[in-house]
PDB file of C-alpha atoms in Angstrom:
ATOM      1  CA  GLN D   1       1.316 -18.027  -6.970  1.00  0.00           C
ATOM      2  CA  ILE D   2       0.794 -15.796  -4.162  1.00  0.00           C
ATOM      3  CA  THR D   3      -1.985 -15.285  -2.758  1.00  0.00           C
ATOM      4  CA  LEU D   4      -3.052 -13.451   0.939  1.00  0.00           C
ATOM      5  CA  ARG D   5      -7.111 -13.553   2.208  1.00  0.00           C
ATOM      6  CA  GLU D   6      -8.017 -11.671   5.090  1.00  0.00           C
ATOM      7  CA  SER D   7     -10.155 -12.547   7.529  1.00  0.00           C
ATOM      8  CA  GLY D   8     -12.231 -11.212  10.675  1.00  0.00           C
ATOM      9  CA  PRO D   9     -15.055  -9.309  12.478  1.00  0.00           C
ATOM     10  CA  THR D  10     -16.592  -6.624   9.401  1.00  0.00           C
ATOM     11  CA  LEU D  11     -18.733  -4.352  12.833  1.00  0.00           C
ATOM     12  CA  VAL D  12     -16.678  -4.000  16.256  1.00  0.00           C
ATOM     13  CA  LYS D  13     -17.650  -1.358  18.910  1.00  0.00           C
ATOM     14  CA  PRO D  14     -15.816   1.539  19.704  1.00  0.00           C
ATOM     15  CA  THR D  15     -13.615   0.655  22.318  1.00  0.00           C
ATOM     16  CA  GLN D  16     -13.461  -3.057  21.459  1.00  0.00           C
ATOM     17  CA  THR D  17     -10.354  -4.439  19.798  1.00  0.00           C
ATOM     18  CA  LEU D  18     -10.301  -5.449  16.693  1.00  0.00           C
ATOM     19  CA  THR D  19      -7.867  -9.051  15.741  1.00  0.00           C
ATOM     20  CA  LEU D  20      -7.786 -10.113  12.076  1.00  0.00           C
ATOM     21  CA  THR D  21      -5.950 -12.641  10.392  1.00  0.00           C
ATOM     22  CA  CYS D  22      -3.530 -13.196   7.042  1.00  0.00           C
ATOM     23  CA  THR D  23      -3.743 -16.555   5.224  1.00  0.00           C
ATOM     24  CA  PHE D  24      -1.407 -17.084   3.140  1.00  0.00           C
ATOM     25  CA  SER D  25       0.215 -19.544   0.642  1.00  0.00           C
ATOM     26  CA  GLY D  26       2.900 -19.229  -1.989  1.00  0.00           C
ATOM     27  CA  PHE D  27       5.547 -18.480   0.339  1.00  0.00           C
ATOM     28  CA  SER D  28       6.836 -19.064   3.077  1.00  0.00           C
ATOM     29  CA  LEU D  29       8.097 -15.638   5.872  1.00  0.00           C
ATOM     30  CA  SER D  30      11.053 -17.605   6.764  1.00  0.00           C
ATOM     31  CA  THR D  31      13.302 -16.883   3.572  1.00  0.00           C
ATOM     32  CA  ASN D  32      15.115 -14.086   3.625  1.00  0.00           C
ATOM     33  CA  GLY D  33      13.858 -10.942   3.435  1.00  0.00           C
ATOM     34  CA  VAL D  34       9.385 -12.063   2.946  1.00  0.00           C
ATOM     35  CA  GLY D  35       7.851  -9.497   5.482  1.00  0.00           C
ATOM     36  CA  VAL D  36       4.183  -9.751   6.095  1.00  0.00           C
ATOM     37  CA  GLY D  37       2.177  -6.606   6.549  1.00  0.00           C
ATOM     38  CA  TRP D  38      -0.959  -4.687   6.387  1.00  0.00           C
ATOM     39  CA  ILE D  39      -2.603  -1.295   5.111  1.00  0.00           C
ATOM     40  CA  ARG D  40      -5.637   0.089   5.977  1.00  0.00           C
ATOM     41  CA  GLN D  41      -7.597   2.329   3.245  1.00  0.00           C
ATOM     42  CA  PRO D  42     -10.748   4.667   5.051  1.00  0.00           C
ATOM     43  CA  PRO D  43     -13.336   4.691   2.512  1.00  0.00           C
ATOM     44  CA  GLY D  44     -12.370   7.188  -0.349  1.00  0.00           C
ATOM     45  CA  LYS D  45      -8.963   8.135   1.375  1.00  0.00           C
ATOM     46  CA  ALA D  46      -5.041   7.392   0.454  1.00  0.00           C
ATOM     47  CA  PRO D  47      -4.047   3.627   1.885  1.00  0.00           C
ATOM     48  CA  GLU D  48      -1.872   3.775   5.351  1.00  0.00           C
ATOM     49  CA  TRP D  49      -0.057   0.765   5.798  1.00  0.00           C
ATOM     50  CA  LEU D  50      -0.189   0.631   9.856  1.00  0.00           C
ATOM     51  CA  ALA D  51       2.619  -2.164  10.744  1.00  0.00           C
ATOM     52  CA  LEU D  52       4.686  -4.759   8.779  1.00  0.00           C
ATOM     53  CA  ILE D  53       6.414  -8.248   9.919  1.00  0.00           C
ATOM     54  CA  TYR D  54      10.011 -10.185   9.136  1.00  0.00           C
ATOM     55  CA  GLY D  55      10.243 -13.824   9.562  1.00  0.00           C
ATOM     56  CA  ASN D  56      13.688 -13.174  11.585  1.00  0.00           C
ATOM     57  CA  GLY D  57      10.493 -11.563  14.421  1.00  0.00           C
ATOM     58  CA  ASN D  58      11.605  -8.708  12.439  1.00  0.00           C
ATOM     59  CA  LYS D  59       8.172  -6.144  13.570  1.00  0.00           C
ATOM     60  CA  ARG D  60       7.669  -2.802  12.162  1.00  0.00           C
ATOM     61  CA  TYR D  61       4.762   0.166  13.402  1.00  0.00           C
ATOM     62  CA  ARG D  62       3.584   2.854  12.235  1.00  0.00           C
ATOM     63  CA  PRO D  63       4.428   5.312  15.480  1.00  0.00           C
ATOM     64  CA  SER D  64       1.392   6.591  16.075  1.00  0.00           C
ATOM     65  CA  LEU D  65      -0.610   3.571  15.969  1.00  0.00           C
ATOM     66  CA  ARG D  66       2.617   1.622  17.664  1.00  0.00           C
ATOM     67  CA  GLY D  67       0.531   2.294  21.267  1.00  0.00           C
ATOM     68  CA  ARG D  68      -2.734   0.026  19.693  1.00  0.00           C
ATOM     69  CA  LEU D  69      -0.612  -1.916  17.218  1.00  0.00           C
ATOM     70  CA  THR D  70       0.301  -5.346  17.758  1.00  0.00           C
ATOM     71  CA  ILE D  71       1.485  -7.489  14.558  1.00  0.00           C
ATOM     72  CA  ALA D  72       2.314 -11.377  15.685  1.00  0.00           C
ATOM     73  CA  ARG D  73       2.213 -14.868  13.914  1.00  0.00           C
ATOM     74  CA  ALA D  74      -0.235 -17.239  14.679  1.00  0.00           C
ATOM     75  CA  THR D  75       0.262 -20.984  15.532  1.00  0.00           C
ATOM     76  CA  SER D  76      -0.051 -21.932  12.228  1.00  0.00           C
ATOM     77  CA  THR D  77       2.696 -20.899   9.771  1.00  0.00           C
ATOM     78  CA  ASN D  78       1.118 -19.265   6.787  1.00  0.00           C
ATOM     79  CA  GLN D  79      -1.062 -16.996   9.239  1.00  0.00           C
ATOM     80  CA  VAL D  80       0.326 -13.262  10.368  1.00  0.00           C
ATOM     81  CA  VAL D  81      -2.493 -11.644  12.632  1.00  0.00           C
ATOM     82  CA  LEU D  82      -2.682  -7.499  14.006  1.00  0.00           C
ATOM     83  CA  THR D  83      -4.361  -6.530  16.526  1.00  0.00           C
ATOM     84  CA  MET D  84      -5.498  -3.019  17.204  1.00  0.00           C
ATOM     85  CA  THR D  85      -6.737  -1.971  20.603  1.00  0.00           C
ATOM     86  CA  ASN D  86      -9.257   0.898  21.255  1.00  0.00           C
ATOM     87  CA  MET D  87     -10.892   1.005  18.092  1.00  0.00           C
ATOM     88  CA  ASP D  88     -13.469   4.128  17.457  1.00  0.00           C
ATOM     89  CA  PRO D  89     -14.962   4.948  13.882  1.00  0.00           C
ATOM     90  CA  VAL D  90     -12.236   6.718  12.728  1.00  0.00           C
ATOM     91  CA  ASP D  91     -10.633   3.122  12.178  1.00  0.00           C
ATOM     92  CA  THR D  92     -13.913   2.216   9.704  1.00  0.00           C
ATOM     93  CA  ALA D  93     -11.603   1.250   7.337  1.00  0.00           C
ATOM     94  CA  THR D  94     -10.685  -2.343   4.291  1.00  0.00           C
ATOM     95  CA  TYR D  95      -7.394  -3.464   5.699  1.00  0.00           C
ATOM     96  CA  TYR D  96      -5.210  -5.561   4.027  1.00  0.00           C
ATOM     97  CA  CYS D  97      -3.039  -8.044   4.189  1.00  0.00           C
ATOM     98  CA  VAL D  98      -0.399  -7.343   1.913  1.00  0.00           C
ATOM     99  CA  HIS D  99       2.920  -9.066   0.859  1.00  0.00           C
ATOM    100  CA  ASN D 100       6.471  -8.390   0.434  1.00  0.00           C
ATOM    101  CA  GLU D 101       9.865  -9.797  -0.267  1.00  0.00           C
ATOM    102  CA  ARG D 102      13.019  -7.092  -0.596  1.00  0.00           C
ATOM    103  CA  GLY D 103      13.034  -6.372   2.579  1.00  0.00           C
ATOM    104  CA  PRO D 104      13.766  -5.154   5.148  1.00  0.00           C
ATOM    105  CA  THR D 105      15.452  -2.512   3.429  1.00  0.00           C
ATOM    106  CA  VAL D 106      13.859  -1.973   0.208  1.00  0.00           C
ATOM    107  CA  VAL D 107       9.294  -1.804   0.802  1.00  0.00           C
ATOM    108  CA  ILE D 108       7.647  -2.468  -3.087  1.00  0.00           C
ATOM    109  CA  TRP D 109       3.606  -3.808  -2.190  1.00  0.00           C
ATOM    110  CA  GLU D 110       3.931  -6.912  -5.041  1.00  0.00           C
ATOM    111  CA  TYR D 111       0.448  -8.624  -3.524  1.00  0.00           C
ATOM    112  CA  TRP D 112      -2.090  -8.041  -1.937  1.00  0.00           C
ATOM    113  CA  GLY D 113      -5.094  -9.434  -0.281  1.00  0.00           C
ATOM    114  CA  GLN D 114      -9.135  -8.645  -1.506  1.00  0.00           C
ATOM    115  CA  GLY D 115      -9.171  -6.842   1.822  1.00  0.00           C
ATOM    116  CA  THR D 116     -11.691  -6.779   4.404  1.00  0.00           C
ATOM    117  CA  LEU D 117     -14.251  -3.842   5.380  1.00  0.00           C
ATOM    118  CA  VAL D 118     -13.880  -3.451   8.984  1.00  0.00           C
ATOM    119  CA  THR D 119     -16.701  -0.438  10.498  1.00  0.00           C
ATOM    120  CA  VAL D 120     -16.853   1.693  14.279  1.00  0.00           C
ATOM    121  CA  SER D 121     -19.993   1.483  14.796  1.00  0.00           C
ATOM    122  CA  SER D 122     -22.269   1.192  18.113  1.00  0.00           C
TER     123      SER D 122
ATOM    124  CA  ASP C   1       7.661  10.694   9.098  1.00  0.00           C
ATOM    125  CA  ILE C   2       8.226  11.780   5.314  1.00  0.00           C
ATOM    126  CA  GLN C   3       5.065  12.583   3.570  1.00  0.00           C
ATOM    127  CA  MET C   4       4.567  12.992   0.222  1.00  0.00           C
ATOM    128  CA  THR C   5       2.434  15.574  -1.369  1.00  0.00           C
ATOM    129  CA  GLN C   6       0.908  14.314  -4.547  1.00  0.00           C
ATOM    130  CA  SER C   7      -0.448  16.507  -7.193  1.00  0.00           C
ATOM    131  CA  PRO C   8      -3.106  16.677  -9.090  1.00  0.00           C
ATOM    132  CA  SER C   9      -5.904  15.319  -7.050  1.00  0.00           C
ATOM    133  CA  SER C  10      -7.931  14.667  -9.939  1.00  0.00           C
ATOM    134  CA  LEU C  11      -7.824  14.748 -13.751  1.00  0.00           C
ATOM    135  CA  SER C  12     -10.286  14.833 -16.394  1.00  0.00           C
ATOM    136  CA  VAL C  13      -8.729  12.565 -19.455  1.00  0.00           C
ATOM    137  CA  SER C  14      -9.375  11.281 -22.658  1.00  0.00           C
ATOM    138  CA  VAL C  15      -8.345   8.095 -24.086  1.00  0.00           C
ATOM    139  CA  GLY C  16      -5.436   8.635 -26.198  1.00  0.00           C
ATOM    140  CA  ASP C  17      -4.648  11.558 -23.950  1.00  0.00           C
ATOM    141  CA  ARG C  18      -0.852  11.765 -22.275  1.00  0.00           C
ATOM    142  CA  VAL C  19      -0.977  12.070 -17.799  1.00  0.00           C
ATOM    143  CA  THR C  20       1.657  13.239 -15.712  1.00  0.00           C
ATOM    144  CA  ILE C  21       1.166  13.087 -12.352  1.00  0.00           C
ATOM    145  CA  THR C  22       3.347  14.200  -9.626  1.00  0.00           C
ATOM    146  CA  CYS C  23       4.629  13.316  -5.913  1.00  0.00           C
ATOM    147  CA  GLN C  24       7.265  15.311  -4.262  1.00  0.00           C
ATOM    148  CA  ALA C  25       8.914  13.506  -0.943  1.00  0.00           C
ATOM    149  CA  SER C  26       9.621  16.376   2.019  1.00  0.00           C
ATOM    150  CA  GLN C  27      13.219  15.087   2.230  1.00  0.00           C
ATOM    151  CA  ASP C  28      15.665  13.304  -0.404  1.00  0.00           C
ATOM    152  CA  ILE C  29      14.319   9.333  -0.428  1.00  0.00           C
ATOM    153  CA  SER C  30      16.673   8.138  -3.785  1.00  0.00           C
ATOM    154  CA  ASN C  31      14.746   6.359  -5.327  1.00  0.00           C
ATOM    155  CA  TYR C  32      12.442   4.101  -3.215  1.00  0.00           C
ATOM    156  CA  VAL C  33       9.288   5.650  -4.146  1.00  0.00           C
ATOM    157  CA  ASN C  34       6.559   2.763  -6.150  1.00  0.00           C
ATOM    158  CA  TRP C  35       3.612   3.734  -7.458  1.00  0.00           C
ATOM    159  CA  TYR C  36      -0.253   1.518  -8.135  1.00  0.00           C
ATOM    160  CA  GLN C  37      -3.035   1.916  -9.892  1.00  0.00           C
ATOM    161  CA  GLN C  38      -6.526   1.428  -7.854  1.00  0.00           C
ATOM    162  CA  LYS C  39      -9.153   0.674  -9.508  1.00  0.00           C
ATOM    163  CA  PRO C  40     -12.765   1.379  -7.933  1.00  0.00           C
ATOM    164  CA  GLY C  41     -13.754  -2.289  -5.127  1.00  0.00           C
ATOM    165  CA  LYS C  42     -10.006  -3.621  -5.533  1.00  0.00           C
ATOM    166  CA  ALA C  43      -6.764  -3.716  -3.564  1.00  0.00           C
ATOM    167  CA  PRO C  44      -4.325  -1.324  -5.167  1.00  0.00           C
ATOM    168  CA  GLU C  45      -2.022  -3.030  -8.331  1.00  0.00           C
ATOM    169  CA  LEU C  46       1.580  -2.094  -8.688  1.00  0.00           C
ATOM    170  CA  LEU C  47       2.837  -0.620 -11.635  1.00  0.00           C
ATOM    171  CA  ILE C  48       6.462   0.928 -10.694  1.00  0.00           C
ATOM    172  CA  TYR C  49       9.044   0.417  -8.261  1.00  0.00           C
ATOM    173  CA  ASP C  50      11.562   2.425  -8.252  1.00  0.00           C
ATOM    174  CA  ALA C  51      10.857   5.386 -10.073  1.00  0.00           C
ATOM    175  CA  SER C  52      11.250   3.409 -13.129  1.00  0.00           C
ATOM    176  CA  ARG C  53      10.538   0.172 -12.488  1.00  0.00           C
ATOM    177  CA  LEU C  54       8.494  -1.113 -14.990  1.00  0.00           C
ATOM    178  CA  GLN C  55       6.255  -4.326 -12.439  1.00  0.00           C
ATOM    179  CA  LEU C  56       6.039  -7.275 -14.414  1.00  0.00           C
ATOM    180  CA  GLY C  57       3.838  -7.597 -17.145  1.00  0.00           C
ATOM    181  CA  VAL C  58       2.845  -3.828 -17.058  1.00  0.00           C
ATOM    182  CA  PRO C  59       2.803  -2.849 -19.940  1.00  0.00           C
ATOM    183  CA  SER C  60       5.205  -0.587 -21.339  1.00  0.00           C
ATOM    184  CA  ARG C  61       2.741   3.206 -21.582  1.00  0.00           C
ATOM    185  CA  PHE C  62       3.070   3.337 -17.779  1.00  0.00           C
ATOM    186  CA  SER C  63       6.599   4.441 -16.371  1.00  0.00           C
ATOM    187  CA  GLY C  64       8.147   6.686 -14.442  1.00  0.00           C
ATOM    188  CA  SER C  65      11.092   9.188 -13.095  1.00  0.00           C
ATOM    189  CA  ARG C  66      12.724  11.056 -10.784  1.00  0.00           C
ATOM    190  CA  SER C  67      14.293  14.133 -10.867  1.00  0.00           C
ATOM    191  CA  GLY C  68      14.932  15.024  -6.927  1.00  0.00           C
ATOM    192  CA  THR C  69      12.287  14.925  -4.014  1.00  0.00           C
ATOM    193  CA  TYR C  70      10.015  14.924  -7.982  1.00  0.00           C
ATOM    194  CA  PHE C  71       9.249  11.829  -8.318  1.00  0.00           C
ATOM    195  CA  THR C  72       6.792  11.964 -11.342  1.00  0.00           C
ATOM    196  CA  PHE C  73       4.449   8.593 -13.413  1.00  0.00           C
ATOM    197  CA  THR C  74       3.248   8.519 -17.135  1.00  0.00           C
ATOM    198  CA  ILE C  75       1.311   6.966 -19.007  1.00  0.00           C
ATOM    199  CA  SER C  76       0.838   7.838 -22.371  1.00  0.00           C
ATOM    200  CA  ASN C  77      -1.417   6.499 -24.685  1.00  0.00           C
ATOM    201  CA  LEU C  78      -4.200   5.954 -21.889  1.00  0.00           C
ATOM    202  CA  GLN C  79      -6.697   3.650 -21.984  1.00  0.00           C
ATOM    203  CA  PRO C  80      -9.856   3.133 -21.052  1.00  0.00           C
ATOM    204  CA  GLU C  81      -9.149   0.226 -18.656  1.00  0.00           C
ATOM    205  CA  ASP C  82      -6.451   2.930 -17.315  1.00  0.00           C
ATOM    206  CA  ILE C  83      -9.469   5.297 -15.378  1.00  0.00           C
ATOM    207  CA  ALA C  84      -8.479   4.515 -11.529  1.00  0.00           C
ATOM    208  CA  THR C  85      -6.832   6.548  -8.703  1.00  0.00           C
ATOM    209  CA  TYR C  86      -3.143   6.751  -8.287  1.00  0.00           C
ATOM    210  CA  TYR C  87      -1.475   6.345  -6.281  1.00  0.00           C
ATOM    211  CA  CYS C  88       2.836   6.907  -4.455  1.00  0.00           C
ATOM    212  CA  GLN C  89       4.607   5.192  -2.407  1.00  0.00           C
ATOM    213  CA  GLN C  90       7.738   5.848  -0.245  1.00  0.00           C
ATOM    214  CA  TYR C  91      10.080   3.486   1.732  1.00  0.00           C
ATOM    215  CA  ASP C  92      12.999   5.085   2.730  1.00  0.00           C
ATOM    216  CA  ASN C  93      14.979   3.350   5.255  1.00  0.00           C
ATOM    217  CA  LEU C  94      12.666   3.735   8.358  1.00  0.00           C
ATOM    218  CA  PRO C  95       8.732   4.023   8.487  1.00  0.00           C
ATOM    219  CA  PRO C  96       5.747   5.044   8.657  1.00  0.00           C
ATOM    220  CA  TYR C  97       5.707   3.838   4.334  1.00  0.00           C
ATOM    221  CA  ASN C  98       3.978   6.886   3.371  1.00  0.00           C
ATOM    222  CA  PHE C  99       0.770   7.011   0.256  1.00  0.00           C
ATOM    223  CA  GLY C 100       0.518  10.290  -1.112  1.00  0.00           C
ATOM    224  CA  GLN C 101      -3.339  11.045  -1.495  1.00  0.00           C
ATOM    225  CA  GLY C 102      -3.937   9.574  -5.270  1.00  0.00           C
ATOM    226  CA  THR C 103      -5.018  11.021  -7.841  1.00  0.00           C
ATOM    227  CA  LYS C 104      -8.112  10.073  -9.435  1.00  0.00           C
ATOM    228  CA  LEU C 105      -9.361   9.688 -13.634  1.00  0.00           C
ATOM    229  CA  GLU C 106     -11.743  10.110 -14.803  1.00  0.00           C
ATOM    230  CA  ILE C 107     -13.280  10.540 -18.739  1.00  0.00           C
ATOM    231  CA  LYS C 108     -13.795  14.107 -19.619  1.00  0.00           C
TER     232      LYS C 108
END
């Protein structure tokens, strides 16, 4: 059974750096084609894909946010970390961790975490 | 970037209706479109992948099709539990893997 769970701060101040951790189980990021990504969804708006990492180290970022995002495998083999710098109130959203098992040419988000709401406010 | 123009943004529906939602891609993306259902306070759930393939466990009243750069999602015989917001998502070769703006179904 595949599960993903997001953790991190619920409130960050403008200009601060956000660090979110995705802890997953039921699959190995070392399996060919398996990737873990991040998607955010501002309140009342559509989801927006942010970043994706595969076990071979291949990383992909949303071009418009590329300079602010970093995705990496954590020391623990079942965790992926997303950092986003220079947070702004417009970055207020629910952030989801997602799983893709048919990468890198096919991107289907079959499994999602429950999401974590991050509010950016002073 | 490839944009997905989804319509309508909202739809008033009745139980038993046939519901059709459309996404138009800004360029040819073959069959690389997925459809998700999202209920309030929940994460989206995958219903259709590769334009027309039904995800395991999803009722057969949900279907998808493609004609050129137009992608259609259909619910035949709408059930009360289908009231939700639906999104298309494309995954052509390069990112970003954009979503459509969503279609919110509401009961008449």
